[in-house]
DNA sequence: GAATAGTTCAACCATTTGGTTGAACTATTC
DNA sequence: GAATAGTTCAACCAAATGGTTGAACTATTC
């Protein structure tokens, strides 16, 4: 008898894969069961119903994206390093889990009310340290006038958009899969540079 | 007898609303019929089936996002003006149709193969004029080294990400709906400034 | 090794969903 | 004003889907 992964764990991983691929509405319980290589009623045994299974997967996904981001933002390092760390983190994460950002953002849009409590309860909000850091840099004349919110938005946009809109961008730019990976990796250096220095020499 | 909008048109508009809200899988034919205020079998009379109805809506949506963008990129104006026009265009479009960008990008990710031909057949690709313009600016030392592809990606990212991830961003930044509109409108000036000048003074 | 708790599954069920049908109604044409 | 083509709808249908049940199987406990 081969030592198998726990059934519950197999279900979770299968659900993660199928939900990320098809979204909540598009995912089929049977497909998840097939992917996990078990009977459909197992899904209900371990996770009462589709909603519970989905929420388990979704919450785990959010935890892969958020805490590290806000941890870095709250840390005691210079602004430029924060940006560099965040850019590296998101690009590393994408290589491991390309569908994750699109999944979280789409489902978040579908049921905003449902998740606001959850997100809120995670203590996920822009750290004061970071806001102050941007404010101080602006006040002391080191940065052009900008709010912490907008600064944050710029960094996250430049990182995540190419991951979320991958298929559209890849089609428009006519890149192969490998070329797209290269394209993304180039951005590790481009993003901090554009954010801080802009393009004009 | 009041002069009513054509049934076909009412169906199209209802379908647009429901598909954008719920996605292909989440949308229900009955819901679309209710929204249009007609019987469900009307949907099938005018648009054979769910797929046909969806494709009609989807293609119309793509046409609202793409042609103007690539028209501006291909036009004979300075680079900075192109960026400014694109930023204005997307922010105006968002005010009229907040769900449109997320809809197109999500569905494009769901069925990439299905739409590659369609997108391709629209002649949607990065115009040579634009690529050359960036190249020339780099060669003549006016811009830091960057490709047209990456330049384009930066502009589109900064514009569209806050529209696509609205609910996540709004939750994290704890903004009301009105505040979020203001937040977006501020970006009309911020984006060209960051792209060209960066933040460091 | 019997009793117990935990685990697995085939068969089933109720509901929902996309889609069909045929009759009725309306506007137009001649 | 009869015939025709186009339009609307209530009632139906087959398939798919999330969920349930009860029996059997397995590991653990005493």
CSV table of C-alpha atoms (C1' of nucleotides) in Angstrom, one decimal:
chain,number,residue,atom,x,y,z
A,1,UNK,CA,0.0,0.0,0.0
A,2,UNK,CA,1.7,3.2,-1.1
A,3,UNK,CA,1.9,6.1,1.3
A,4,UNK,CA,-0.6,8.5,-0.1
A,5,UNK,CA,-1.0,12.2,0.5
A,6,UNK,CA,-3.9,12.8,2.8
A,7,UNK,CA,-7.2,12.9,1.0
A,8,UNK,CA,-8.1,16.2,2.4
A,9,UNK,CA,-4.8,17.7,1.2
A,10,UNK,CA,-5.3,16.2,-2.3
A,11,UNK,CA,-8.8,17.7,-2.4
A,12,UNK,CA,-7.5,21.1,-1.4
A,13,UNK,CA,-4.8,21.1,-4.1
A,14,UNK,CA,-7.2,19.9,-6.7
A,15,UNK,CA,-9.7,22.6,-5.7
A,16,UNK,CA,-7.0,25.2,-5.8
A,17,UNK,CA,-6.1,24.3,-9.3
A,18,UNK,CA,-9.6,24.0,-10.7
A,19,UNK,CA,-10.9,27.2,-8.9
A,20,UNK,CA,-7.9,29.2,-10.1
A,21,UNK,CA,-8.5,27.9,-13.7
A,22,UNK,CA,-12.2,28.3,-13.9
A,23,UNK,CA,-13.4,30.5,-11.1
A,24,UNK,CA,-16.1,29.7,-8.6
A,25,UNK,CA,-19.0,29.5,-11.1
A,26,UNK,CA,-17.0,27.8,-13.8
A,27,UNK,CA,-15.6,25.1,-11.5
A,28,UNK,CA,-17.4,21.8,-11.2
A,29,UNK,CA,-17.3,19.6,-8.1
A,30,UNK,CA,-16.9,16.5,-10.3
A,31,UNK,CA,-13.9,18.1,-12.0
A,32,UNK,CA,-12.3,18.8,-8.7
A,33,UNK,CA,-13.0,15.2,-7.6
A,34,UNK,CA,-11.5,13.8,-10.8
A,35,UNK,CA,-8.4,16.0,-10.4
A,36,UNK,CA,-8.0,14.8,-6.9
A,37,UNK,CA,-8.6,11.2,-8.0
A,38,UNK,CA,-11.3,10.6,-5.5
A,39,UNK,CA,-15.1,10.2,-5.3
A,40,UNK,CA,-17.2,13.3,-5.4
A,41,UNK,CA,-18.8,12.7,-2.1
A,42,UNK,CA,-15.4,13.0,-0.5
A,43,UNK,CA,-15.5,16.7,-1.3
A,44,UNK,CA,-18.6,17.1,0.9
A,45,UNK,CA,-17.2,14.9,3.6
A,46,UNK,CA,-14.2,17.1,4.1
A,47,UNK,CA,-15.6,20.4,3.1
A,48,UNK,CA,-19.3,20.6,3.7
A,49,UNK,CA,-20.2,22.2,0.3
A,50,UNK,CA,-18.8,24.1,-2.7
A,51,UNK,CA,-18.9,27.4,-0.8
A,52,UNK,CA,-16.8,26.1,2.1
A,53,UNK,CA,-14.3,24.5,-0.2
A,54,UNK,CA,-14.0,27.7,-2.2
A,55,UNK,CA,-13.6,29.9,0.8
A,56,UNK,CA,-10.8,27.7,2.1
A,57,UNK,CA,-9.0,28.0,-1.2
A,58,UNK,CA,-9.6,31.7,-1.6
A,59,UNK,CA,-8.5,32.6,1.9
A,60,UNK,CA,-5.3,30.6,1.4
A,61,UNK,CA,-4.7,32.4,-1.9
A,62,UNK,CA,-5.1,35.8,-0.3
A,63,UNK,CA,-2.6,34.9,2.4
A,64,UNK,CA,-0.1,34.1,-0.3
A,65,UNK,CA,-0.4,37.6,-1.8
A,66,UNK,CA,-1.1,40.0,1.0
A,67,UNK,CA,0.9,39.4,4.2
A,68,UNK,CA,4.3,39.5,2.6
A,69,UNK,CA,3.4,42.6,0.7
A,70,UNK,CA,2.3,44.5,3.8
A,71,UNK,CA,5.1,43.0,5.9
A,72,UNK,CA,7.6,44.6,3.5
A,73,UNK,CA,5.7,47.9,3.5
A,74,UNK,CA,5.6,48.0,7.3
A,75,UNK,CA,9.3,47.1,7.6
A,76,UNK,CA,12.1,49.5,8.6
A,77,UNK,CA,14.0,49.8,5.3
A,78,UNK,CA,14.4,52.6,2.8
A,79,UNK,CA,11.6,53.3,0.3
A,80,UNK,CA,13.6,52.2,-2.7
A,81,UNK,CA,14.4,48.9,-1.1
A,82,UNK,CA,10.8,48.3,-0.3
A,83,UNK,CA,9.9,48.8,-3.9
A,84,UNK,CA,12.6,46.4,-5.0
A,85,UNK,CA,11.6,43.8,-2.5
A,86,UNK,CA,7.9,44.0,-3.5
A,87,UNK,CA,8.8,43.7,-7.2
A,88,UNK,CA,11.0,40.7,-6.6
A,89,UNK,CA,8.4,39.1,-4.4
A,90,UNK,CA,5.6,39.4,-7.0
A,91,UNK,CA,7.7,38.2,-9.9
A,92,UNK,CA,8.9,35.2,-7.9
A,93,UNK,CA,5.4,34.4,-6.9
A,94,UNK,CA,4.1,34.6,-10.5
A,95,UNK,CA,6.7,32.0,-11.7
A,96,UNK,CA,5.4,29.6,-9.1
A,97,UNK,CA,1.7,30.4,-9.4
A,98,UNK,CA,0.8,32.3,-12.5
A,99,UNK,CA,-3.0,32.2,-12.1
A,100,UNK,CA,-3.1,33.3,-8.5
A,101,UNK,CA,-3.3,37.1,-8.9
A,102,UNK,CA,-6.0,37.0,-11.5
A,103,UNK,CA,-8.0,34.5,-9.4
A,104,UNK,CA,-8.0,36.6,-6.2
A,105,UNK,CA,-8.8,39.9,-8.0
A,106,UNK,CA,-11.6,38.4,-10.1
A,107,UNK,CA,-13.3,36.7,-7.2
A,108,UNK,CA,-12.9,39.7,-5.0
A,109,UNK,CA,-14.7,41.8,-7.7
A,110,UNK,CA,-17.5,39.2,-7.9
A,111,UNK,CA,-18.4,39.2,-4.2
A,112,UNK,CA,-16.9,42.4,-2.7
A,113,UNK,CA,-19.2,42.5,0.3
A,114,UNK,CA,-18.5,38.9,1.2
A,115,UNK,CA,-14.8,39.4,1.5
A,116,UNK,CA,-14.5,42.9,2.9
A,117,UNK,CA,-14.8,41.5,6.4
A,118,UNK,CA,-12.3,38.8,5.8
A,119,UNK,CA,-9.8,41.2,4.2
A,120,UNK,CA,-10.4,43.7,6.9
A,121,UNK,CA,-10.0,41.1,9.7
A,122,UNK,CA,-6.5,40.2,8.3
A,123,UNK,CA,-5.4,43.7,9.3
A,124,UNK,CA,-4.6,44.4,5.7
A,125,UNK,CA,-4.2,48.1,5.3
A,126,UNK,CA,-1.5,50.4,4.1
A,127,UNK,CA,1.0,50.7,7.1
A,128,UNK,CA,1.4,54.1,8.7
A,129,UNK,CA,5.2,53.6,8.5
A,130,UNK,CA,5.0,53.5,4.7
A,131,UNK,CA,2.6,56.5,4.4
A,132,UNK,CA,4.9,58.5,6.7
A,133,UNK,CA,7.9,57.5,4.7
A,134,UNK,CA,6.4,58.8,1.5
A,135,UNK,CA,5.2,62.0,3.2
A,136,UNK,CA,8.6,62.7,4.7
A,137,UNK,CA,10.3,62.2,1.4
A,138,UNK,CA,7.9,64.6,-0.2
A,139,UNK,CA,8.2,67.2,2.6
A,140,UNK,CA,12.0,67.1,2.6
A,141,UNK,CA,12.0,67.6,-1.2
A,142,UNK,CA,13.4,64.2,-2.1
A,143,UNK,CA,10.3,63.2,-4.0
A,144,UNK,CA,7.8,65.0,-6.2
A,145,UNK,CA,4.4,65.5,-4.5
A,146,UNK,CA,2.5,62.2,-4.2
A,147,UNK,CA,0.4,60.4,-1.6
A,148,UNK,CA,1.3,57.0,-0.2
A,149,UNK,CA,-1.9,55.6,-1.7
A,150,UNK,CA,-0.9,56.6,-5.2
A,151,UNK,CA,2.7,55.5,-4.8
A,152,UNK,CA,1.5,52.1,-3.6
A,153,UNK,CA,-1.0,51.9,-6.5
A,154,UNK,CA,1.8,52.6,-9.1
A,155,UNK,CA,4.0,49.8,-7.8
A,156,UNK,CA,1.3,47.2,-7.5
A,157,UNK,CA,-0.1,48.2,-11.0
A,158,UNK,CA,3.2,47.8,-12.7
A,159,UNK,CA,3.9,44.4,-11.1
A,160,UNK,CA,0.5,42.8,-11.3
A,161,UNK,CA,-1.1,44.0,-14.4
A,162,UNK,CA,1.1,42.0,-16.8
A,163,UNK,CA,0.4,38.9,-14.7
A,164,UNK,CA,-3.4,39.4,-14.7
A,165,UNK,CA,-3.8,40.4,-18.3
A,166,UNK,CA,-1.2,37.8,-19.5
A,167,UNK,CA,-3.2,36.4,-22.4
A,168,UNK,CA,-4.3,39.7,-23.7
A,169,UNK,CA,-0.8,41.2,-23.5
A,170,UNK,CA,0.8,38.1,-24.9
A,171,UNK,CA,-1.5,38.2,-27.9
A,172,UNK,CA,-1.1,41.9,-28.6
A,173,UNK,CA,2.7,41.8,-28.2
A,174,UNK,CA,2.8,38.4,-30.1
A,175,UNK,CA,5.1,36.8,-27.6
A,176,UNK,CA,5.7,33.1,-27.0
A,177,UNK,CA,5.4,31.7,-23.5
A,178,UNK,CA,9.1,31.8,-23.0
A,179,UNK,CA,9.4,35.3,-24.4
A,180,UNK,CA,6.7,36.4,-22.0
A,181,UNK,CA,8.6,35.0,-19.0
A,182,UNK,CA,11.7,36.9,-20.2
A,183,UNK,CA,9.5,40.0,-20.7
A,184,UNK,CA,8.3,39.8,-17.1
A,185,UNK,CA,11.8,39.2,-15.7
A,186,UNK,CA,13.1,42.3,-17.4
A,187,UNK,CA,10.5,44.2,-15.4
A,188,UNK,CA,12.3,43.5,-12.1
A,189,UNK,CA,14.7,46.2,-13.0
A,190,UNK,CA,12.5,48.4,-15.1
A,191,UNK,CA,9.8,49.0,-12.5
A,192,UNK,CA,11.9,50.5,-9.7
A,193,UNK,CA,13.7,52.6,-12.2
A,194,UNK,CA,10.6,54.0,-13.8
A,195,UNK,CA,8.9,54.6,-10.4
A,196,UNK,CA,11.9,56.6,-9.1
A,197,UNK,CA,13.7,57.9,-12.0
A,198,UNK,CA,11.2,58.0,-14.8
A,199,UNK,CA,12.3,57.7,-18.4
A,200,UNK,CA,13.5,61.2,-19.2
A,201,UNK,CA,17.3,61.4,-18.8
B,1,UNK,CA,-48.7,51.8,-27.7
B,2,UNK,CA,-45.4,53.3,-26.5
B,3,UNK,CA,-42.5,53.3,-28.9
B,4,UNK,CA,-40.2,50.7,-27.4
B,5,UNK,CA,-36.5,50.1,-28.0
B,6,UNK,CA,-36.1,47.2,-30.4
B,7,UNK,CA,-36.2,43.9,-28.5
B,8,UNK,CA,-32.9,42.8,-30.0
B,9,UNK,CA,-31.3,45.9,-28.7
B,10,UNK,CA,-32.8,45.5,-25.2
B,11,UNK,CA,-31.5,41.9,-25.1
B,12,UNK,CA,-28.0,43.1,-26.1
B,13,UNK,CA,-27.9,45.7,-23.4
B,14,UNK,CA,-29.2,43.4,-20.8
B,15,UNK,CA,-26.7,40.7,-21.8
B,16,UNK,CA,-23.9,43.2,-21.7
B,17,UNK,CA,-24.8,44.2,-18.1
B,18,UNK,CA,-25.2,40.7,-16.8
B,19,UNK,CA,-22.2,39.2,-18.6
B,20,UNK,CA,-20.0,42.0,-17.3
B,21,UNK,CA,-21.3,41.6,-13.8
B,22,UNK,CA,-21.2,37.8,-13.6
B,23,UNK,CA,-19.0,36.5,-16.4
B,24,UNK,CA,-19.9,33.9,-18.9
B,25,UNK,CA,-20.3,31.0,-16.4
B,26,UNK,CA,-22.0,33.1,-13.8
B,27,UNK,CA,-24.5,34.7,-16.1
B,28,UNK,CA,-27.9,33.0,-16.3
B,29,UNK,CA,-30.1,33.3,-19.5
B,30,UNK,CA,-33.1,33.8,-17.3
B,31,UNK,CA,-31.4,36.7,-15.5
B,32,UNK,CA,-30.7,38.4,-18.8
B,33,UNK,CA,-34.3,37.9,-20.0
B,34,UNK,CA,-35.6,39.4,-16.7
B,35,UNK,CA,-33.2,42.3,-17.1
B,36,UNK,CA,-34.4,42.9,-20.6
B,37,UNK,CA,-38.0,42.5,-19.5
B,38,UNK,CA,-38.8,39.8,-22.0
B,39,UNK,CA,-39.3,36.1,-22.3
B,40,UNK,CA,-36.4,33.8,-22.1
B,41,UNK,CA,-37.1,32.3,-25.5
B,42,UNK,CA,-36.6,35.7,-27.1
B,43,UNK,CA,-32.9,35.3,-26.3
B,44,UNK,CA,-32.7,32.2,-28.4
B,45,UNK,CA,-34.8,33.8,-31.2
B,46,UNK,CA,-32.4,36.7,-31.7
B,47,UNK,CA,-29.2,35.0,-30.6
B,48,UNK,CA,-29.2,31.3,-31.3
B,49,UNK,CA,-27.7,30.4,-27.9
B,50,UNK,CA,-25.7,31.6,-24.9
B,51,UNK,CA,-22.4,31.4,-26.8
B,52,UNK,CA,-23.5,33.5,-29.7
B,53,UNK,CA,-25.0,36.1,-27.3
B,54,UNK,CA,-21.8,36.1,-25.3
B,55,UNK,CA,-19.5,36.5,-28.3
B,56,UNK,CA,-21.6,39.4,-29.6
B,57,UNK,CA,-21.2,41.2,-26.3
B,58,UNK,CA,-17.6,40.3,-25.9
B,59,UNK,CA,-16.6,41.4,-29.3
B,60,UNK,CA,-18.4,44.7,-28.8
B,61,UNK,CA,-16.6,45.2,-25.5
B,62,UNK,CA,-13.2,44.6,-27.0
B,63,UNK,CA,-14.0,47.1,-29.7
B,64,UNK,CA,-14.6,49.7,-27.0
B,65,UNK,CA,-11.1,49.2,-25.5
B,66,UNK,CA,-8.8,48.4,-28.3
B,67,UNK,CA,-9.2,50.4,-31.5
B,68,UNK,CA,-9.0,53.8,-29.9
B,69,UNK,CA,-5.9,52.8,-27.9
B,70,UNK,CA,-4.1,51.5,-31.0
B,71,UNK,CA,-5.3,54.4,-33.1
B,72,UNK,CA,-3.7,56.8,-30.7
B,73,UNK,CA,-0.5,54.8,-30.6
B,74,UNK,CA,-0.3,54.8,-34.4
B,75,UNK,CA,-1.0,58.5,-34.7
B,76,UNK,CA,1.5,61.2,-35.7
B,77,UNK,CA,1.9,63.0,-32.4
B,78,UNK,CA,4.7,63.3,-29.8
B,79,UNK,CA,5.2,60.4,-27.3
B,80,UNK,CA,4.2,62.4,-24.3
B,81,UNK,CA,0.9,63.4,-26.0
B,82,UNK,CA,0.2,59.8,-26.8
B,83,UNK,CA,0.5,58.8,-23.2
B,84,UNK,CA,-1.7,61.7,-22.1
B,85,UNK,CA,-4.4,60.8,-24.6
B,86,UNK,CA,-4.4,57.2,-23.6
B,87,UNK,CA,-4.6,58.0,-19.9
B,88,UNK,CA,-7.5,60.3,-20.5
B,89,UNK,CA,-9.3,57.8,-22.8
B,90,UNK,CA,-9.1,55.0,-20.3
B,91,UNK,CA,-10.2,57.1,-17.3
B,92,UNK,CA,-13.1,58.6,-19.3
B,93,UNK,CA,-14.1,55.1,-20.4
B,94,UNK,CA,-14.0,53.8,-16.8
B,95,UNK,CA,-16.5,56.5,-15.6
B,96,UNK,CA,-18.9,55.3,-18.3
B,97,UNK,CA,-18.3,51.6,-18.0
B,98,UNK,CA,-16.5,50.6,-14.8
B,99,UNK,CA,-16.8,46.8,-15.3
B,100,UNK,CA,-15.6,46.7,-18.9
B,101,UNK,CA,-11.8,46.3,-18.5
B,102,UNK,CA,-12.1,43.5,-15.9
B,103,UNK,CA,-14.7,41.7,-18.0
B,104,UNK,CA,-12.6,41.6,-21.2
B,105,UNK,CA,-9.4,40.6,-19.4
B,106,UNK,CA,-11.0,37.9,-17.3
B,107,UNK,CA,-12.8,36.3,-20.2
B,108,UNK,CA,-9.7,36.6,-22.4
B,109,UNK,CA,-7.8,34.6,-19.8
B,110,UNK,CA,-10.6,32.0,-19.5
B,111,UNK,CA,-10.6,31.1,-23.2
B,112,UNK,CA,-7.3,32.4,-24.7
B,113,UNK,CA,-7.3,30.2,-27.7
B,114,UNK,CA,-10.9,31.1,-28.6
B,115,UNK,CA,-10.1,34.8,-28.9
B,116,UNK,CA,-6.6,34.8,-30.3
B,117,UNK,CA,-7.9,34.7,-33.9
B,118,UNK,CA,-10.5,37.3,-33.2
B,119,UNK,CA,-8.0,39.7,-31.6
B,120,UNK,CA,-5.5,39.0,-34.3
B,121,UNK,CA,-8.1,39.6,-37.0
B,122,UNK,CA,-8.7,43.0,-35.6
B,123,UNK,CA,-5.2,44.0,-36.6
B,124,UNK,CA,-4.5,44.8,-33.0
B,125,UNK,CA,-0.8,44.9,-32.5
B,126,UNK,CA,1.6,47.5,-31.3
B,127,UNK,CA,2.0,50.0,-34.2
B,128,UNK,CA,5.5,50.3,-35.8
B,129,UNK,CA,5.2,54.1,-35.6
B,130,UNK,CA,5.1,53.8,-31.8
B,131,UNK,CA,7.9,51.2,-31.5
B,132,UNK,CA,10.1,53.4,-33.7
B,133,UNK,CA,9.2,56.5,-31.7
B,134,UNK,CA,10.4,54.9,-28.5
B,135,UNK,CA,13.5,53.5,-30.2
B,136,UNK,CA,14.4,56.9,-31.7
B,137,UNK,CA,14.0,58.7,-28.3
B,138,UNK,CA,16.3,56.1,-26.7
B,139,UNK,CA,18.9,56.3,-29.5
B,140,UNK,CA,19.0,60.0,-29.4
B,141,UNK,CA,19.5,60.0,-25.7
B,142,UNK,CA,16.2,61.5,-24.8
B,143,UNK,CA,14.9,58.5,-22.9
B,144,UNK,CA,16.6,55.9,-20.7
B,145,UNK,CA,16.9,52.5,-22.4
B,146,UNK,CA,13.5,50.8,-22.8
B,147,UNK,CA,11.6,48.8,-25.4
B,148,UNK,CA,8.3,49.9,-26.9
B,149,UNK,CA,6.7,46.8,-25.5
B,150,UNK,CA,7.8,47.6,-21.9
B,151,UNK,CA,6.9,51.3,-22.3
B,152,UNK,CA,3.4,50.3,-23.5
B,153,UNK,CA,3.1,47.8,-20.6
B,154,UNK,CA,3.9,50.5,-18.1
B,155,UNK,CA,1.2,52.9,-19.4
B,156,UNK,CA,-1.5,50.3,-19.7
B,157,UNK,CA,-0.7,48.8,-16.3
B,158,UNK,CA,-0.9,52.2,-14.4
B,159,UNK,CA,-4.2,53.0,-16.1
B,160,UNK,CA,-6.1,49.7,-16.0
B,161,UNK,CA,-4.9,48.0,-12.8
B,162,UNK,CA,-6.9,50.3,-10.5
B,163,UNK,CA,-10.0,49.8,-12.6
B,164,UNK,CA,-9.6,46.0,-12.7
B,165,UNK,CA,-8.7,45.5,-9.0
B,166,UNK,CA,-11.1,48.2,-7.8
B,167,UNK,CA,-12.7,46.2,-5.0
B,168,UNK,CA,-9.4,45.0,-3.6
B,169,UNK,CA,-7.8,48.3,-3.8
B,170,UNK,CA,-10.8,50.2,-2.4
B,171,UNK,CA,-10.9,47.8,0.5
B,172,UNK,CA,-7.2,48.0,1.3
B,173,UNK,CA,-7.1,51.8,1.0
B,174,UNK,CA,-10.4,52.1,2.8
B,175,UNK,CA,-12.0,54.5,0.4
B,176,UNK,CA,-15.6,55.3,-0.3
B,177,UNK,CA,-17.0,55.1,-3.8
B,178,UNK,CA,-16.7,58.8,-4.3
B,179,UNK,CA,-13.2,58.9,-2.9
B,180,UNK,CA,-12.2,56.1,-5.3
B,181,UNK,CA,-13.4,58.1,-8.3
B,182,UNK,CA,-11.4,61.1,-7.0
B,183,UNK,CA,-8.4,58.8,-6.5
B,184,UNK,CA,-8.7,57.6,-10.1
B,185,UNK,CA,-9.1,61.1,-11.5
B,186,UNK,CA,-5.9,62.2,-9.7
B,187,UNK,CA,-4.1,59.6,-11.7
B,188,UNK,CA,-4.7,61.4,-15.0
B,189,UNK,CA,-1.9,63.7,-14.1
B,190,UNK,CA,0.2,61.4,-12.0
B,191,UNK,CA,0.6,58.7,-14.6
B,192,UNK,CA,2.3,60.7,-17.4
B,193,UNK,CA,4.4,62.4,-14.8
B,194,UNK,CA,5.7,59.2,-13.2
B,195,UNK,CA,6.2,57.5,-16.6
B,196,UNK,CA,8.4,60.4,-17.9
B,197,UNK,CA,9.8,62.1,-14.9
B,198,UNK,CA,9.7,59.5,-12.2
B,199,UNK,CA,9.4,60.6,-8.6
B,200,UNK,CA,12.9,61.7,-7.7
B,201,UNK,CA,13.4,65.4,-8.0
C,1,DG,C1',-10.8,-9.8,18.2
C,2,DA,C1',-14.8,-7.1,19.1
C,3,DA,C1',-16.3,-2.5,19.3
C,4,DT,C1',-15.7,2.0,17.8
C,5,DA,C1',-14.6,6.0,15.1
C,6,DG,C1',-13.1,7.6,10.9
C,7,DT,C1',-13.0,7.1,5.8
C,8,DT,C1',-14.5,5.8,1.1
C,9,DC,C1',-17.8,5.2,-2.5
C,10,DA,C1',-21.8,3.8,-5.8
C,11,DA,C1',-26.3,5.0,-6.4
C,12,DC,C1',-29.7,8.4,-5.9
C,13,DC,C1',-32.3,12.9,-5.6
C,14,DA,C1',-34.0,17.7,-6.2
C,15,DT,C1',-33.1,21.7,-8.6
C,16,DT,C1',-31.3,24.5,-12.0
C,17,DT,C1',-30.0,25.4,-16.5
C,18,DG,C1',-29.7,26.0,-21.5
C,19,DG,C1',-32.6,25.0,-25.0
C,20,DT,C1',-37.2,23.6,-27.8
C,21,DT,C1',-41.9,23.7,-29.3
C,22,DG,C1',-46.2,25.2,-31.0
C,23,DA,C1',-49.7,28.3,-30.7
C,24,DA,C1',-51.1,33.1,-30.7
C,25,DC,C1',-50.4,37.7,-31.8
C,26,DT,C1',-48.9,41.8,-34.8
C,27,DA,C1',-47.6,44.2,-38.6
C,28,DT,C1',-47.1,44.3,-43.5
C,29,DT,C1',-48.2,43.2,-48.3
C,30,DC,C1',-51.1,42.3,-52.0
D,1,DG,C1',-59.3,41.7,-45.6
D,2,DA,C1',-56.9,37.5,-46.5
D,3,DA,C1',-52.3,35.8,-46.8
D,4,DT,C1',-47.8,36.1,-45.3
D,5,DA,C1',-43.7,37.0,-42.6
D,6,DG,C1',-42.0,38.3,-38.4
D,7,DT,C1',-42.4,38.4,-33.3
D,8,DT,C1',-43.8,37.0,-28.6
D,9,DC,C1',-44.5,33.8,-25.0
D,10,DA,C1',-46.2,29.9,-21.7
D,11,DA,C1',-45.3,25.3,-21.1
D,12,DC,C1',-42.0,21.7,-21.7
D,13,DC,C1',-37.7,18.8,-21.9
D,14,DA,C1',-33.2,16.6,-21.3
D,15,DA,C1',-28.9,17.2,-19.3
D,16,DA,C1',-26.0,18.8,-15.8
D,17,DT,C1',-25.1,20.1,-11.2
D,18,DG,C1',-24.7,20.4,-6.2
D,19,DG,C1',-25.8,17.7,-2.6
D,20,DT,C1',-27.5,13.2,0.2
D,21,DT,C1',-27.7,8.5,1.8
D,22,DG,C1',-26.5,4.2,3.5
D,23,DA,C1',-23.6,0.5,3.2
D,24,DA,C1',-18.9,-1.2,3.2
D,25,DC,C1',-14.3,-0.9,4.3
D,26,DT,C1',-10.1,0.4,7.3
D,27,DA,C1',-7.6,1.7,11.2
D,28,DT,C1',-7.5,2.2,16.0
D,29,DT,C1',-8.7,1.2,20.8
D,30,DC,C1',-9.7,-1.6,24.6
